XYZ file of C-alpha atoms in Angstrom:
595
model
C 0.000 0.000 0.000
C 1.234 3.541 -0.843
C 4.999 3.907 -0.931
C 7.296 6.832 -0.123
C 10.876 7.434 -1.260
C 13.094 10.425 -0.595
C 16.707 11.407 -1.088
C 18.851 14.384 -0.166
C 22.506 14.297 -1.124
C 25.247 15.027 -3.616
C 26.527 11.544 -4.394
C 23.692 10.388 -6.648
C 21.341 11.897 -9.203
C 18.157 12.746 -7.289
C 15.762 11.825 -10.089
C 17.510 8.514 -10.671
C 17.309 7.638 -6.973
C 13.607 8.521 -6.843
C 12.702 6.501 -9.921
C 14.765 3.550 -8.686
C 13.037 3.787 -5.330
C 9.586 3.999 -6.887
C 10.340 0.860 -8.891
C 11.475 -0.800 -5.667
C 8.132 0.059 -4.073
C 5.923 -1.278 -6.870
C 5.367 -4.561 -5.020
C 3.359 -2.735 -2.352
C 0.511 -2.163 -4.821
C -0.328 1.191 -6.420
C -2.283 2.917 -9.183
C -0.321 6.145 -9.748
C 3.145 7.533 -9.124
C 5.014 10.802 -8.983
C 7.929 12.766 -7.587
C 9.006 16.305 -6.748
C 12.531 17.756 -6.777
C 13.681 21.000 -5.201
C 15.977 22.785 -7.626
C 15.337 26.464 -6.934
C 11.691 25.966 -7.785
C 9.796 22.696 -7.457
C 9.793 20.281 -10.401
C 6.768 17.995 -10.000
C 5.992 15.022 -12.244
C 3.113 12.641 -11.573
C 0.607 10.506 -13.428
C -1.870 7.687 -13.171
C -0.440 4.271 -14.047
C 2.858 2.469 -13.735
C 6.227 3.868 -12.761
C 7.489 2.919 -16.210
C 4.931 5.257 -17.747
C 6.039 8.075 -15.473
C 9.662 7.412 -16.311
C 8.921 7.542 -20.037
C 7.337 10.978 -19.688
C 9.985 12.811 -17.660
C 13.189 14.328 -19.037
C 16.296 12.223 -18.540
C 17.787 13.207 -15.185
C 17.903 16.917 -15.883
C 17.249 18.198 -12.384
C 20.095 19.787 -10.457
C 18.341 19.694 -7.106
C 19.741 18.184 -3.950
C 16.473 16.918 -2.480
C 13.419 15.073 -3.750
C 10.478 12.932 -2.695
C 8.455 10.330 -4.597
C 5.297 8.307 -4.059
C 3.313 5.335 -5.322
C -0.386 5.762 -4.510
C -2.969 3.116 -3.634
C -6.295 4.918 -3.891
C -8.392 5.694 -0.841
C -9.786 9.224 -1.256
C -10.631 9.678 -4.915
C -10.081 7.378 -7.902
C -6.773 6.835 -9.702
C -6.008 9.947 -11.761
C -3.224 12.357 -12.601
C -4.774 14.937 -10.270
C -5.021 12.538 -7.323
C -1.478 11.244 -7.739
C 1.137 12.474 -5.261
C 3.017 14.744 -4.632
C 0.528 17.513 -3.858
C 1.458 21.173 -3.644
C 0.143 24.383 -2.134
C -1.403 27.221 -4.145
C 1.954 28.817 -4.952
C 3.891 25.541 -5.475
C 6.343 26.350 -2.716
C 6.012 23.000 -0.957
C 5.332 19.459 -2.185
C 4.021 16.694 0.070
C 3.661 12.917 -0.108
C 1.642 10.987 2.436
C 0.699 7.434 3.396
C -2.254 6.741 5.653
C -5.612 8.449 6.187
C -6.245 11.960 7.550
C -9.474 11.430 9.439
C -10.269 15.142 9.894
C -9.360 16.150 6.347
C -12.896 17.250 5.439
C -13.047 19.788 8.269
C -9.555 21.020 7.405
C -10.427 21.270 3.720
C -13.553 23.301 4.476
C -11.556 25.632 6.722
C -8.819 26.106 4.128
C -11.269 26.583 1.251
C -13.069 29.257 3.229
C -9.713 30.994 3.701
C -9.201 31.055 -0.070
C -7.121 27.939 -0.741
C -7.902 26.137 -3.990
C -7.811 22.334 -4.202
C -7.098 20.324 -7.325
C -7.627 16.748 -6.108
C -10.064 14.562 -4.179
C -7.413 13.392 -1.730
C -7.135 13.880 1.988
C -3.400 14.484 1.516
C -3.804 17.827 -0.248
C -4.808 19.572 2.964
C -1.239 19.149 4.253
C 0.604 21.451 1.794
C -2.125 24.052 2.235
C -1.776 23.908 6.021
C 1.963 24.390 5.559
C 1.304 27.315 3.206
C -0.900 28.998 5.805
C 1.818 28.686 8.430
C 4.438 30.080 6.043
C 2.217 33.080 5.342
C 2.086 33.718 9.084
C 5.878 33.915 9.279
C 6.807 30.341 10.194
C 10.029 28.756 9.000
C 9.720 25.592 6.854
C 10.445 23.424 9.908
C 7.915 25.296 12.031
C 5.315 25.266 9.260
C 5.704 21.531 8.767
C 5.322 20.846 12.481
C 2.298 23.103 12.802
C 0.620 21.358 9.883
C 1.300 17.884 11.270
C -0.047 18.949 14.659
C -3.418 19.598 12.998
C -3.692 16.099 11.545
C -5.816 13.325 13.027
C -5.393 9.756 11.859
C -2.503 7.722 10.510
C 0.265 9.218 8.449
C 3.772 9.033 7.160
C 4.467 12.461 5.683
C 7.408 13.892 3.784
C 7.670 17.457 2.480
C 10.203 19.294 0.348
C 10.343 23.080 -0.153
C 11.558 25.056 -3.113
C 15.198 26.107 -2.814
C 15.637 23.886 0.266
C 17.814 20.778 0.368
C 16.131 19.422 3.507
C 13.287 16.903 3.522
C 10.916 17.195 6.478
C 9.419 13.968 7.767
C 6.904 12.798 10.385
C 5.170 9.548 11.230
C 2.168 8.284 13.166
C 0.966 4.673 12.783
C 2.408 4.371 9.282
C 5.931 3.068 8.607
C 8.921 5.207 7.692
C 12.559 4.175 7.688
C 15.544 6.466 7.165
C 18.646 5.398 5.249
C 22.136 6.573 6.212
C 24.390 6.832 3.156
C 27.942 7.993 2.483
C 26.950 10.679 -0.052
C 23.453 11.488 1.071
C 20.514 10.241 3.079
C 17.276 8.466 2.289
C 13.770 7.849 3.549
C 11.211 5.272 2.479
C 8.210 3.242 3.498
C 10.281 0.101 3.217
C 13.965 -0.787 2.998
C 13.971 -2.267 -0.549
C 13.329 1.221 -1.936
C 16.907 2.291 -1.153
C 18.626 -1.006 -0.393
C 20.982 -0.772 -3.373
C 22.357 2.496 -1.971
C 22.686 1.689 1.727
C 21.878 -0.990 4.299
C 22.220 1.318 7.319
C 18.864 2.414 8.673
C 17.118 4.389 11.397
C 13.551 3.366 12.234
C 11.330 6.366 12.904
C 8.875 5.939 15.780
C 5.318 7.253 16.120
C 5.288 10.921 17.092
C 8.823 11.564 15.863
C 9.939 14.084 13.263
C 13.095 14.070 11.144
C 15.059 16.436 8.963
C 16.939 14.675 6.175
C 19.658 16.659 4.393
C 22.963 16.009 2.610
C 24.808 16.672 5.857
C 22.861 14.241 8.011
C 19.638 13.114 9.666
C 18.221 14.833 12.748
C 15.389 13.097 14.597
C 13.325 15.064 17.115
C 10.317 14.505 19.337
C 7.004 16.360 19.158
C 8.453 19.208 21.213
C 11.490 19.549 18.965
C 14.061 17.985 21.290
C 16.769 16.046 19.457
C 16.638 12.261 19.937
C 19.732 10.080 19.904
C 18.837 7.277 17.469
C 20.475 3.934 16.828
C 21.656 2.953 13.350
C 20.859 -0.641 12.432
C 22.221 -2.713 9.568
C 19.733 -4.599 7.394
C 20.824 -8.158 6.686
C 19.370 -8.286 3.168
C 21.356 -8.581 -0.038
C 20.136 -6.162 -2.745
C 20.073 -9.087 -5.175
C 17.510 -10.799 -2.936
C 14.991 -8.241 -4.190
C 15.564 -9.130 -7.874
C 13.904 -11.766 -10.065
C 17.094 -13.790 -10.645
C 15.930 -14.904 -14.088
C 12.411 -15.952 -13.093
C 9.460 -14.529 -15.003
C 7.804 -13.340 -11.801
C 8.820 -12.561 -8.243
C 6.135 -14.952 -7.035
C 7.643 -17.931 -8.848
C 11.123 -16.978 -7.632
C 9.881 -16.725 -4.068
C 8.071 -20.058 -4.267
C 11.382 -21.618 -5.304
C 13.236 -19.774 -2.522
C 11.165 -21.530 0.140
C 13.673 -24.296 0.969
C 16.333 -21.635 1.576
C 13.909 -19.497 3.578
C 13.065 -22.496 5.760
C 16.727 -23.242 6.419
C 17.246 -19.646 7.545
C 14.155 -19.837 9.742
C 15.324 -23.055 11.426
C 19.057 -22.280 11.642
C 20.483 -22.422 15.191
C 16.983 -22.938 16.568
C 16.341 -26.629 15.986
C 18.954 -29.137 17.143
C 18.341 -32.743 16.199
C 21.529 -33.724 18.032
C 20.382 -32.198 21.317
C 16.654 -32.751 20.703
C 15.883 -29.117 21.498
C 14.062 -26.139 20.042
C 15.724 -22.925 21.203
C 14.656 -19.454 20.101
C 17.072 -16.960 21.619
C 14.706 -14.006 21.107
C 12.189 -15.701 23.378
C 14.553 -16.604 26.226
C 12.861 -14.105 28.544
C 9.297 -14.996 27.533
C 7.304 -16.655 30.281
C 3.802 -17.742 29.341
C 1.507 -20.048 31.269
C -1.843 -18.398 30.560
C -4.125 -18.309 27.534
C -2.706 -17.430 24.123
C -4.510 -15.296 21.548
C -3.397 -14.887 17.945
C -4.304 -11.796 15.896
C -3.613 -11.611 12.174
C -5.011 -10.829 8.715
C -5.149 -12.609 5.368
C -2.411 -15.163 4.784
C -0.972 -14.493 8.244
C -4.362 -15.361 9.734
C -4.238 -18.751 8.034
C -0.796 -19.312 9.518
C -2.129 -18.255 12.915
C -4.985 -20.786 12.665
C -2.331 -23.438 12.143
C -0.294 -22.204 15.126
C -3.280 -22.048 17.459
C -4.229 -25.645 16.648
C -0.662 -26.797 17.310
C -0.692 -25.180 20.733
C -4.081 -26.622 21.652
C -2.932 -30.090 20.682
C 0.077 -29.585 22.940
C -2.039 -28.670 25.930
C -2.204 -24.870 25.756
C -5.319 -22.719 25.583
C -5.088 -20.887 22.250
C -7.535 -18.883 20.150
C -7.204 -17.131 16.799
C -8.861 -13.832 15.862
C -9.051 -11.782 12.721
C -7.192 -8.646 13.784
C -9.837 -6.367 12.275
C -12.472 -8.037 14.495
C -10.396 -8.207 17.675
C -12.037 -6.259 20.487
C -10.052 -6.299 23.716
C -13.083 -4.941 25.574
C -15.144 -8.079 24.938
C -12.410 -10.728 25.055
C -11.150 -11.952 28.445
C -7.611 -10.600 28.935
C -5.469 -10.755 32.056
C -1.828 -10.069 32.774
C -1.259 -13.786 32.096
C -2.603 -13.552 28.535
C -0.126 -13.699 25.661
C -1.272 -12.013 22.439
C 0.713 -13.026 19.357
C 0.544 -10.763 16.323
C 1.401 -12.624 13.121
C 2.334 -10.060 10.465
C 4.746 -10.458 7.561
C 5.558 -6.750 7.304
C 5.205 -5.872 10.953
C 3.191 -2.836 9.824
C -0.295 -4.242 9.097
C -2.640 -1.592 10.486
C -5.370 -3.937 11.755
C -2.840 -6.187 13.476
C -1.012 -3.237 15.021
C -4.303 -1.857 16.322
C -5.128 -5.224 17.920
C -1.668 -5.492 19.503
C -1.904 -1.977 20.908
C -5.333 -2.742 22.375
C -3.932 -5.915 23.948
C -1.035 -3.967 25.444
C -3.415 -1.427 26.945
C -5.500 -4.259 28.407
C -2.446 -5.611 30.236
C -1.541 -8.572 28.060
C 1.988 -9.585 27.107
C 2.510 -9.178 23.365
C 4.683 -11.078 20.910
C 5.303 -10.188 17.257
C 5.948 -12.953 14.754
C 7.273 -10.980 11.796
C 9.716 -10.941 8.909
C 10.952 -7.366 9.202
C 13.599 -6.378 11.729
C 12.818 -2.991 13.260
C 9.190 -2.962 12.074
C 6.485 -1.356 14.204
C 5.345 -4.721 15.554
C 8.916 -5.700 16.421
C 9.505 -2.447 18.289
C 6.189 -2.103 20.064
C 5.641 -5.663 21.282
C 7.174 -7.021 24.475
C 8.811 -9.847 22.534
C 9.571 -10.622 18.898
C 10.344 -13.750 16.892
C 11.647 -13.259 13.357
C 10.727 -15.689 10.592
C 13.879 -14.799 8.565
C 12.298 -15.302 5.134
C 14.198 -12.452 3.487
C 12.545 -9.795 1.287
C 9.303 -10.864 -0.355
C 8.364 -8.667 -3.305
C 5.345 -10.473 -4.779
C 2.095 -9.170 -3.297
C 0.755 -12.705 -2.823
C 2.637 -14.128 0.158
C 4.376 -17.457 -0.420
C 7.706 -17.959 1.307
C 6.616 -15.858 4.276
C 3.601 -18.137 4.836
C 5.776 -21.248 4.847
C 8.276 -19.583 7.181
C 5.461 -18.425 9.462
C 4.191 -21.996 9.741
C 7.662 -23.312 10.568
C 8.203 -20.535 13.092
C 4.848 -21.289 14.709
C 5.778 -24.944 14.983
C 8.904 -23.880 16.862
C 6.923 -21.403 18.962
C 4.550 -24.199 19.931
C 7.520 -26.245 21.065
C 8.831 -23.353 23.166
C 5.482 -22.489 24.764
C 4.377 -26.055 25.471
C 7.776 -27.544 26.332
C 7.131 -29.756 23.346
C 10.690 -30.608 22.318
C 9.400 -33.724 20.612
C 12.227 -35.668 18.930
C 9.824 -36.550 16.111
C 8.833 -32.906 15.490
C 12.469 -31.815 15.630
C 13.478 -34.464 13.115
C 10.581 -33.500 10.842
C 11.523 -29.809 11.019
C 15.131 -30.560 10.129
C 14.046 -32.581 7.104
C 11.415 -30.107 5.899
C 13.563 -27.965 3.525
C 14.747 -30.978 1.526
C 11.225 -32.370 1.258
C 9.951 -29.010 0.092
C 12.652 -28.976 -2.561
C 11.422 -32.391 -3.665
C 7.917 -30.977 -4.125
C 9.279 -28.157 -6.295
C 11.346 -30.564 -8.383
C 8.577 -33.120 -8.974
C 5.359 -31.092 -9.007
C 2.874 -31.626 -11.839
C 0.895 -28.537 -10.848
C 1.444 -26.883 -14.235
C -0.334 -29.713 -16.036
C -3.231 -29.566 -13.558
C -3.485 -25.808 -14.072
C -3.595 -26.270 -17.838
C -6.489 -28.713 -17.585
C -8.588 -26.573 -15.270
C -7.677 -23.024 -16.318
C -11.177 -22.438 -17.725
C -13.068 -23.653 -14.638
C -16.005 -21.605 -13.374
C -14.736 -21.706 -9.784
C -12.317 -23.580 -7.563
C -13.024 -25.180 -4.184
C -10.392 -26.161 -1.626
C -11.096 -28.482 1.304
C -9.101 -29.924 4.182
C -9.473 -31.083 7.775
C -7.475 -30.352 10.907
C -4.120 -28.825 10.047
C -5.139 -28.940 6.401
C -8.137 -26.624 6.884
C -5.945 -23.456 7.030
C -4.084 -24.758 3.971
C -7.394 -25.007 2.096
C -8.235 -21.423 3.059
C -4.811 -20.246 1.937
C -5.043 -22.172 -1.339
C -8.311 -20.434 -2.153
C -6.894 -17.040 -1.200
C -3.921 -17.459 -3.529
C -6.230 -18.442 -6.381
C -8.400 -15.375 -5.786
C -5.492 -12.975 -5.425
C -3.609 -13.685 -8.601
C -6.083 -15.287 -11.018
C -9.165 -13.119 -10.255
C -11.200 -16.346 -10.474
C -13.802 -17.318 -7.908
C -12.341 -19.627 -5.265
C -13.466 -20.756 -1.831
C -11.786 -22.694 0.938
C -13.627 -24.769 3.533
C -13.050 -27.096 6.397
C -13.925 -30.301 4.553
C -16.820 -31.204 6.818
C -18.525 -27.872 6.098
C -18.830 -28.540 2.372
C -22.092 -30.423 2.824
C -23.555 -27.655 4.992
C -24.322 -25.337 2.091
C -21.412 -24.942 -0.342
C -22.167 -28.315 -1.939
C -25.025 -26.556 -3.754
C -22.415 -24.775 -5.881
C -20.537 -27.874 -6.965
C -20.781 -28.782 -10.665
C -18.613 -30.519 -13.238
C -16.967 -27.102 -13.826
C -15.876 -26.577 -10.215
C -12.725 -28.596 -9.550
C -12.213 -29.427 -5.897
C -8.702 -29.482 -4.457
C -8.745 -31.827 -1.469
C -5.810 -31.799 0.946
C -5.703 -35.353 2.274
C -3.034 -36.084 4.883
C -2.902 -37.221 8.492
C -5.365 -39.076 10.659
C -8.442 -37.394 9.163
C -7.773 -38.745 5.666
C -10.661 -41.229 5.756
C -13.208 -38.527 6.555
C -11.845 -36.261 3.825
C -12.119 -39.130 1.330
C -15.799 -39.251 2.286
C -16.106 -35.599 1.312
C -14.342 -36.337 -1.972
C -17.002 -38.917 -2.758
C -19.702 -36.326 -2.048
C -18.385 -33.947 -4.688
C -17.586 -36.668 -7.181
C -21.197 -37.786 -6.971
C -22.087 -34.289 -8.200
C -19.724 -34.596 -11.166
C -16.926 -32.381 -9.879
C -13.332 -33.301 -10.719
C -11.135 -33.800 -7.657
C -7.434 -33.042 -7.356
C -6.011 -34.709 -4.258
C -2.968 -33.196 -2.587
C -1.703 -36.071 -0.481
C 1.218 -37.938 1.027
C -0.567 -41.241 0.243
C -1.010 -41.120 -3.544
C -1.564 -44.843 -3.950
C -4.311 -45.004 -1.341
C -6.007 -41.714 -2.209
C -5.422 -41.615 -5.965
C -8.250 -44.049 -6.709
C -10.730 -41.443 -5.445
C -9.354 -38.471 -7.422
C -9.062 -37.317 -11.017
C -5.523 -36.105 -10.387
C -2.969 -36.379 -7.592
C -0.413 -33.802 -6.485
C 1.908 -35.821 -4.269
C 3.905 -34.586 -1.288
C 6.361 -36.461 0.945
C 5.337 -37.509 4.434
C 6.729 -34.870 6.802
C 4.778 -35.899 9.881
C 1.272 -34.939 11.014
C 2.186 -31.325 11.801
C 4.376 -30.402 8.834
C 3.021 -32.294 5.823
C 0.333 -29.587 5.374
C 3.156 -27.081 4.748
C 4.230 -29.139 1.744
C 0.644 -29.454 0.519
C 0.376 -25.673 0.553
C 3.324 -25.405 -1.854
C 1.511 -27.530 -4.428
C -1.477 -25.184 -4.214
C 0.778 -22.147 -4.608
C 2.091 -23.622 -7.837
C -1.393 -24.402 -9.157
C -2.505 -20.809 -8.582
C 0.656 -19.444 -10.153
C 0.287 -21.516 -13.330
C -3.426 -20.753 -13.709
C -2.662 -17.027 -13.384
C 0.258 -17.312 -15.777
C -1.913 -18.961 -18.449
C -4.560 -16.274 -17.950
C -1.848 -13.616 -18.405
C -2.630 -11.953 -15.082
C -0.456 -9.370 -13.358
C 0.879 -11.959 -10.952
C 3.245 -9.851 -8.848
C 0.927 -6.846 -8.654
C -2.668 -8.096 -8.524
C -5.319 -5.466 -9.114
C -6.680 -3.620 -6.081
C -4.246 -5.333 -3.678
C -1.294 -4.089 -1.666
C 1.624 -5.893 -0.071
C 1.522 -4.073 3.232
C -1.939 -2.887 4.275
C -1.247 0.125 6.463
C -4.791 1.497 6.775
C -7.625 -0.008 8.804
């Protein structure tokens, strides 16, 4: 969702940095893009559509300015258009602003400013910000003072960056929307996410809610709401710039599916010891939890959380799973013994952050399970466990889901003292078995046969139920075809009415509930629907299915992880044959930072 990039320095061409950064932010999802450069006056270029279209329209790096800001917009207030694209300026084009988030009181501010004579050119909430700055400048404020006064008027979530004409400083503020600052040798950077400037520097400062920053060629100054300078730590991001490239694959999604064995090895490294029969997560050494456990998450992360909650219950712990957007700490029993686990790939998901903050206020202990070091969830929670999947650029989560499941299996071991030798052995063998799935999968042939289906159903029981939900979500996200996932036993309680010979059913059949799931397969076959079984028992199950996607036996807890990979591949190949925009599905964003 909406991306910000900024650069102030002398070592690189400003326009080149901004366009490179905008390209690096495309994975977040967007419908328009633009940038502004201070070079005496303000040079502003923006348009609806892709970054490549913007790049084709602008002159080739002809700006001499020292500071600039750029933005990829995911529409909230107003449709995609050139006028609604960021940056936005004031009446006299003295200041340009980019903004992520939602200004909740923008309508009142817009009415006030319009009454005072300000003219608006867009439908966005963002445009009130440059006009507020303009008003402060007219009253004698300096750029820094004007920026602060404008931000003080805002209600809601925001990451804001502003650049003034003839000024090499970028002014920045954040509240409930991510911003990271990059420390370079020949200039300094800011962005919504590290990949935007990763090829220039891996040294970062994470801005906190309520903090302001001034980014200039000479350095970065972070201050609090009162203007007092804050001493900030500089962290190093352990990501290789090449990790964010396609490495010869047609799509990021396919590359990231094939990176899953490596991602798993990183997730498990130094945590699972088959020799010592232990699961040890150093980040959680101080975590003590004996009370109930509540998971909060959204989308793919919610499906992972369902898996984790079931693992914990089976190992004797009280565990529940909630959609973060529906989590209400006022109506859910919470004590100081409650542990609330936020599962969030980016560590910035607005609904999940809101749930975690509510849990903190209610007295619970909070734990973030996330992929991003220094993210909001990692900083604000009492504890954090990293899944170590590396950068994931494709909007549809793949390797992060697999790594979340593996991390949750380890978390279950830690929280339930479940250092089972069998689970440990299965975890250690999981990356190689996943590689086997990738090497031997026939998912492309299945996709070819069923690419013209009317709809797709996914069913599974127990640990396979979240996999069915995730399989359907992937199909929806990247193919734009109708897909639904169900706990297998629920199929006959209504959805069976939709089953026809043109609705293939993907049945995940592993573990002790296989016999019951086979019964559900027979129900749909009796209605003429083709069945594709994803199973670790192809000989036993194959007789009941039209096709089989085989997976190795990785034990009752982990085999569903392998089944999920087969479904990822099916969705990818269906989308590929339909010529969909696989890495940037319509209307979707990688990191959803608004509620």
